[in-house]
Amino acid sequence: MSNTKQLTLPITGMTCANCVATVERNLKKLDGVQSAVVNLSSERATVDFEPAKLNLSDMIGRVQRAGYGVATGEADLIIKRLADDNDARRLENALMKLEGVLDAQVSFTTEKARVKYVPTIVTQAELRRAISSTGFETVEFGGGAEDAEAKAREREIQEQRRLLIIGLIFTVPLFLFAMARDFNLLPASFYEMTSMDGMGAIPAPWTNWLMLALAAPVQFYVGWQYYVGAFKALRNNSANMDVLIVMGSSAAFFYSLPITFGWLTGHVYYETAAVIITLIKLGKFLEARAKGRTSEAIKKLMGLRSKTARVVRAGREVELAVDDVHVGDMVLVKPGETIPVDGVVVDGRSAVDESMLTGESLPVEKKPGDSVIGATLNKLGMLKFEATKVGKETALAQIIKLVEDAQASKAPIQKLADQVSAVFVPIVIGIALLTFGAWYFFGLQTDDPFTRALINMVAVLVIACPCAMGLATPTAVMVGTGKGAEAGILFRNSEALERAGNVNVVVLDKTGTITKGQPAVTNIVANRQLPITSEDLLRLAASVEKGSEHPLGEAIWAEATTRGLALAEPSGFKAEPGRGVQAEVNGKTVIVGNMRMMETRGLSLNGLASEVTRLQNEARTAMLIAVDNEVAGIIAVADTIKDGSKEAIAELHRMGLQVVMITGDNQATAEAIARQVGIDQVLAEVLPEGKSEAVKKLQANGSMVAMVGDGVNDAPALAQADVGIAIGTGTDVAMAAAPVTLMSGDLRGVARAVTLSRRTLSTIKQNLFWAFFYNVILIPAAALGYLNPMLAAGAMAFSSVFVVTNSLRLRKQQV
């Protein structure tokens, strides 16, 4: 299978779910595109494709041919060290090779470069680095390193605002004039008398021309983009919201023309056409502004990034743009300053506020050897650290990428809305035509059945709103994932966000999840039948565990080191997962392991069985030590319960969830810990490879299972669960392949993640209910003649605003 790549394109010009379907369908038609997912709320297309078969230009061309645009940025750079035109051409070629660069022009004469690029693929910082690596220097950026995509979106909103104002300037006077004229509120000069007694009057023909003059700019200038959008949609064999607006407003406008020209008699409906377009423009403008607020969490995360860094270069302190910091640079951070990039402390001590990334409110102590995360706040002391991750590799950049990916993905609940949206507009056009026919041929007997039928048809066309259906799910997902990121909860995709709210069983791994994962030696019991002291026992066991990465082994080694015992070098080291370890120490065969390990070797406990039971009942893990095939003693290790674990489990119970603990510990120790924290069910003596099987058994009972673990040892179980939750991954966001990642080690984050998921799911259901209820109730109402087209346009314009505003309520809710 050939290699695939993924690109994200910022799409402009989309208004409804049909636009999403059109862009997706057109991208999928390209040879080499494997999948294309378009999100209406974030206005982005995520494309998986084979680079051998097509490139970025092909995709942009296809999007533009479909009638939409791709947001681009322009960077003006001043270049130093250009020697001649050859250098300019060489730099041009180097820039054009960068993925995401659409055009590059470098002038030797002016020493300037203008680069047109796609901001979701390449950043200005990467352009700058490419220029440096080619051997040149950039002195400044014309526009600064602004968010080019946000600028493009802002330009779009400002254009909508300008058109809305023009629409209002013409529509408000037109509407007021039409109402006053129809209710005979204008001076007599505006009417023609039809009877000598002055009781009968009709509007003067010239008033129709005045209304045409006011309506035409709204119809063909303010509403021109709807005509363009409708034409392009029909050219692509689809129908979108633009088609409905154009059909509805044009029917009212063009019906009025022959009356104005005197070819027919009747009432003109210019104000109806103008009000339809202006109200929908108002709705779209408010919706665009509200949609911008759904991504505020991402903007807030981006705003955490430091702009500059103080770096030691050639023995001197220099202040550089954060993009110029390289891996290996020594960075200085004073108290009160933001840490610019990820690194490891080499000098100084301080407390660092990491709440903006992990949700942990208490500052974290930092000393030499500890890692620091970019964008966190240095509170107290001066820190000197070595940069280990810069640019896109930093924890913050990974978090932003994770959240953006989740927002771009489609939740399963959205499939219904997509299926309905695909056929929605053709069905509405069919209903509109049926409405016209029914009212014209079978409607109430009136002097002008054609006009009555036309007005009701227009009402049906403009009341229908595919936008609300298209926005119902993605807006809630955007706000939900952003809210999660603020609380240190990262959802890998929107499916995880949806599924987390449906779980009814939470499985917790014991070590590192319920407990701190930092066990300490509590008891050393030597076998009195053998000539061995407790110190000898500890020294032999610690020598075997020297270099061990298992928490219990580390605890034994740490205890021996604390006591200052001299340890020997082990040889022939062997580990048996879930049982223990064995090695040769000073010519003696030493085994450190659990009861199962001793039983498999047929070793007698030499009267220590009662001691093992006592320790296990005290929630301690009893490690048996055998020397030359004789059980010589016990070293008991206990792990302390994490702060907040008991409260977290109580909260999960309050939410109606069953809590199960899974551990490799023996049953007695596991149950003792379970009693301390209030666990419902214990799965003890489960080997690492058996955890996924245990999860499968719970699922077989019909349970929807969330598995919570450290994301490394528990990877198979996390993958098997309906929702895998990796806890306490800290800076290593990319390491955790789990659908949900909790940045901090606090177990209370699990309840927060489930709560957030439930609230997001509830918001999506409210939005979908509104979108379907609105159309199911109001389309028939319009068809039956109960809705004026202008009221219909107002209702349609504000239905999508309602959906977006409802999603924004999530931002204010506490998790």
Tab-separated table of C-alpha atoms in Angstrom, residues 336-502:
chain	number	residue	atom	x	y	z
A	336	GLY	CA	6.736	35.788	36.736
A	337	GLU	CA	7.751	34.937	33.168
A	338	THR	CA	6.224	32.332	30.871
A	339	ILE	CA	8.407	29.319	30.055
A	340	PRO	CA	8.856	29.602	26.248
A	341	VAL	CA	9.546	25.970	25.190
A	342	ASP	CA	9.719	22.471	26.711
A	343	GLY	CA	12.946	21.475	28.444
A	344	VAL	CA	14.835	20.039	31.413
A	345	VAL	CA	16.012	22.182	34.342
A	346	VAL	CA	19.806	22.341	34.690
A	347	ASP	CA	20.048	25.067	37.341
A	348	GLY	CA	17.778	26.799	39.835
A	349	ARG	CA	14.693	25.903	41.840
A	350	SER	CA	11.180	27.264	41.494
A	351	ALA	CA	7.470	26.504	41.594
A	352	VAL	CA	5.703	26.462	38.228
A	353	ASP	CA	1.987	27.035	37.614
A	354	GLU	CA	0.915	24.351	35.098
A	355	SER	CA	-2.842	24.848	35.600
A	356	MET	CA	-3.359	26.273	32.111
A	357	LEU	CA	-2.386	22.890	30.608
A	358	THR	CA	-3.075	20.237	33.257
A	359	GLY	CA	-5.926	21.795	35.233
A	360	GLU	CA	-3.875	21.231	38.449
A	361	SER	CA	-4.357	24.305	40.618
A	362	LEU	CA	-1.282	23.890	42.858
A	363	PRO	CA	2.133	25.035	41.526
A	364	VAL	CA	4.616	22.197	40.861
A	365	GLU	CA	8.086	22.306	42.453
A	366	LYS	CA	10.953	22.260	39.915
A	367	LYS	CA	14.602	21.409	40.559
A	368	PRO	CA	17.553	20.320	38.360
A	369	GLY	CA	16.571	17.243	36.318
A	370	ASP	CA	12.847	18.053	36.299
A	371	SER	CA	11.040	18.747	33.033
A	372	VAL	CA	9.266	22.043	32.326
A	373	ILE	CA	6.473	22.642	29.819
A	374	GLY	CA	6.342	25.598	27.435
A	375	ALA	CA	3.512	28.130	28.109
A	376	THR	CA	3.477	27.415	31.874
A	377	LEU	CA	4.229	30.199	34.369
A	378	ASN	CA	7.399	30.399	36.471
A	379	LYS	CA	6.290	31.680	39.898
A	380	LEU	CA	9.198	32.031	42.296
A	381	GLY	CA	12.857	31.423	41.422
A	382	MET	CA	15.144	31.856	38.425
A	383	LEU	CA	15.336	28.760	36.206
A	384	LYS	CA	17.937	27.766	33.638
A	385	PHE	CA	16.900	24.887	31.429
A	386	GLU	CA	17.945	23.068	28.292
A	387	ALA	CA	15.410	23.213	25.443
A	388	THR	CA	14.327	19.691	24.456
A	389	LYS	CA	11.238	20.378	22.306
A	390	VAL	CA	10.539	23.433	20.152
A	391	GLY	CA	7.971	24.475	17.528
A	392	LYS	CA	5.434	21.792	16.643
A	393	GLU	CA	7.069	19.306	19.041
A	394	THR	CA	6.167	21.169	22.251
A	395	ALA	CA	3.435	19.830	24.537
A	396	LEU	CA	1.282	22.925	23.851
A	397	ALA	CA	1.566	22.485	20.060
A	398	GLN	CA	0.625	18.801	20.428
A	399	ILE	CA	-2.379	19.707	22.593
A	400	ILE	CA	-3.565	22.295	20.042
A	401	LYS	CA	-3.148	19.733	17.222
A	402	LEU	CA	-5.068	17.115	19.241
A	403	VAL	CA	-7.961	19.495	19.910
A	404	GLU	CA	-8.066	20.675	16.279
A	405	ASP	CA	-8.111	17.060	15.048
A	406	ALA	CA	-10.954	16.236	17.447
A	407	GLN	CA	-12.934	19.273	16.278
A	408	ALA	CA	-12.414	18.311	12.633
A	409	SER	CA	-13.681	14.734	13.129
A	410	LYS	CA	-17.320	13.697	12.790
A	411	ALA	CA	-19.288	12.237	15.684
A	412	PRO	CA	-21.425	9.143	14.930
A	413	ILE	CA	-24.558	11.062	16.011
A	414	GLN	CA	-23.978	13.449	13.073
A	415	LYS	CA	-24.601	10.734	10.472
A	416	LEU	CA	-28.389	11.145	10.678
A	417	ALA	CA	-28.137	14.912	10.097
A	418	ASP	CA	-25.796	14.328	7.134
A	419	GLN	CA	-28.169	11.777	5.573
A	420	VAL	CA	-31.158	14.131	5.928
A	421	SER	CA	-29.158	17.143	4.643
A	422	ALA	CA	-28.155	15.227	1.504
A	423	VAL	CA	-31.793	15.070	0.315
A	424	PHE	CA	-33.218	18.040	2.235
A	425	VAL	CA	-33.082	20.799	-0.416
A	426	PRO	CA	-34.528	18.701	-3.291
A	427	ILE	CA	-37.375	17.581	-0.969
A	428	VAL	CA	-38.082	21.211	0.056
A	429	ILE	CA	-38.159	22.313	-3.615
A	430	GLY	CA	-40.605	19.460	-4.278
A	431	ILE	CA	-42.821	20.556	-1.343
A	432	ALA	CA	-42.660	24.167	-2.584
A	433	LEU	CA	-43.805	23.174	-6.090
A	434	LEU	CA	-46.597	20.997	-4.626
A	435	THR	CA	-47.633	23.948	-2.425
A	436	PHE	CA	-47.830	26.215	-5.473
A	437	GLY	CA	-49.850	23.665	-7.451
A	438	ALA	CA	-52.221	22.890	-4.561
A	439	TRP	CA	-52.951	26.555	-3.805
A	440	TYR	CA	-53.274	27.509	-7.484
A	441	PHE	CA	-55.625	24.693	-8.489
A	442	PHE	CA	-57.365	23.707	-5.235
A	443	GLY	CA	-56.854	26.666	-2.894
A	444	LEU	CA	-59.307	29.215	-1.529
A	445	GLN	CA	-61.329	31.000	-4.183
A	446	THR	CA	-59.664	34.407	-4.489
A	447	ASP	CA	-59.403	37.031	-7.220
A	448	ASP	CA	-55.713	36.183	-7.668
A	449	PRO	CA	-54.927	32.498	-6.918
A	450	PHE	CA	-51.543	32.786	-8.673
A	451	THR	CA	-50.250	35.402	-6.216
A	452	ARG	CA	-51.529	33.478	-3.206
A	453	ALA	CA	-49.888	30.272	-4.468
A	454	LEU	CA	-46.629	32.109	-5.215
A	455	ILE	CA	-46.421	33.711	-1.753
A	456	ASN	CA	-46.962	30.380	0.005
A	457	MET	CA	-44.365	28.713	-2.235
A	458	VAL	CA	-41.851	31.462	-1.366
A	459	ALA	CA	-42.600	30.981	2.346
A	460	VAL	CA	-41.830	27.244	2.046
A	461	LEU	CA	-38.566	27.926	0.210
A	462	VAL	CA	-37.226	30.434	2.736
A	463	ILE	CA	-38.432	28.776	5.969
A	464	ALA	CA	-36.474	25.579	5.252
A	465	CYS	CA	-33.136	25.617	7.067
A	466	PRO	CA	-30.473	22.996	6.354
A	467	CYS	CA	-27.914	25.150	8.245
A	468	ALA	CA	-29.234	24.313	11.702
A	469	MET	CA	-28.900	20.582	10.977
A	470	GLY	CA	-25.359	21.027	9.685
A	471	LEU	CA	-24.264	23.067	12.711
A	472	ALA	CA	-26.054	21.068	15.444
A	473	THR	CA	-23.233	18.600	16.102
A	474	PRO	CA	-19.936	20.318	15.096
A	475	THR	CA	-20.546	23.510	17.099
A	476	ALA	CA	-21.228	21.519	20.290
A	477	VAL	CA	-18.182	19.310	19.622
A	478	MET	CA	-15.974	22.389	19.120
A	479	VAL	CA	-17.091	23.964	22.388
A	480	GLY	CA	-16.944	20.628	24.273
A	481	THR	CA	-13.423	19.700	23.135
A	482	GLY	CA	-12.198	23.241	23.784
A	483	LYS	CA	-13.734	23.248	27.265
A	484	GLY	CA	-12.060	19.886	27.902
A	485	ALA	CA	-8.638	21.212	26.850
A	486	GLU	CA	-9.004	24.089	29.332
A	487	ALA	CA	-9.606	21.513	32.102
A	488	GLY	CA	-6.687	19.283	31.015
A	489	ILE	CA	-9.015	16.722	29.329
A	490	LEU	CA	-8.064	15.928	25.729
A	491	PHE	CA	-10.450	14.048	23.430
A	492	ARG	CA	-8.677	12.465	20.442
A	493	ASN	CA	-11.822	12.589	18.291
A	494	SER	CA	-15.488	13.522	18.553
A	495	GLU	CA	-16.500	9.841	18.715
A	496	ALA	CA	-14.633	9.560	22.045
A	497	LEU	CA	-16.423	12.693	23.272
A	498	GLU	CA	-19.768	11.106	22.392
A	499	ARG	CA	-19.026	7.608	23.766
A	500	ALA	CA	-17.601	8.759	27.120
A	501	GLY	CA	-21.044	9.996	28.155
A	502	ASN	CA	-22.597	6.565	27.563
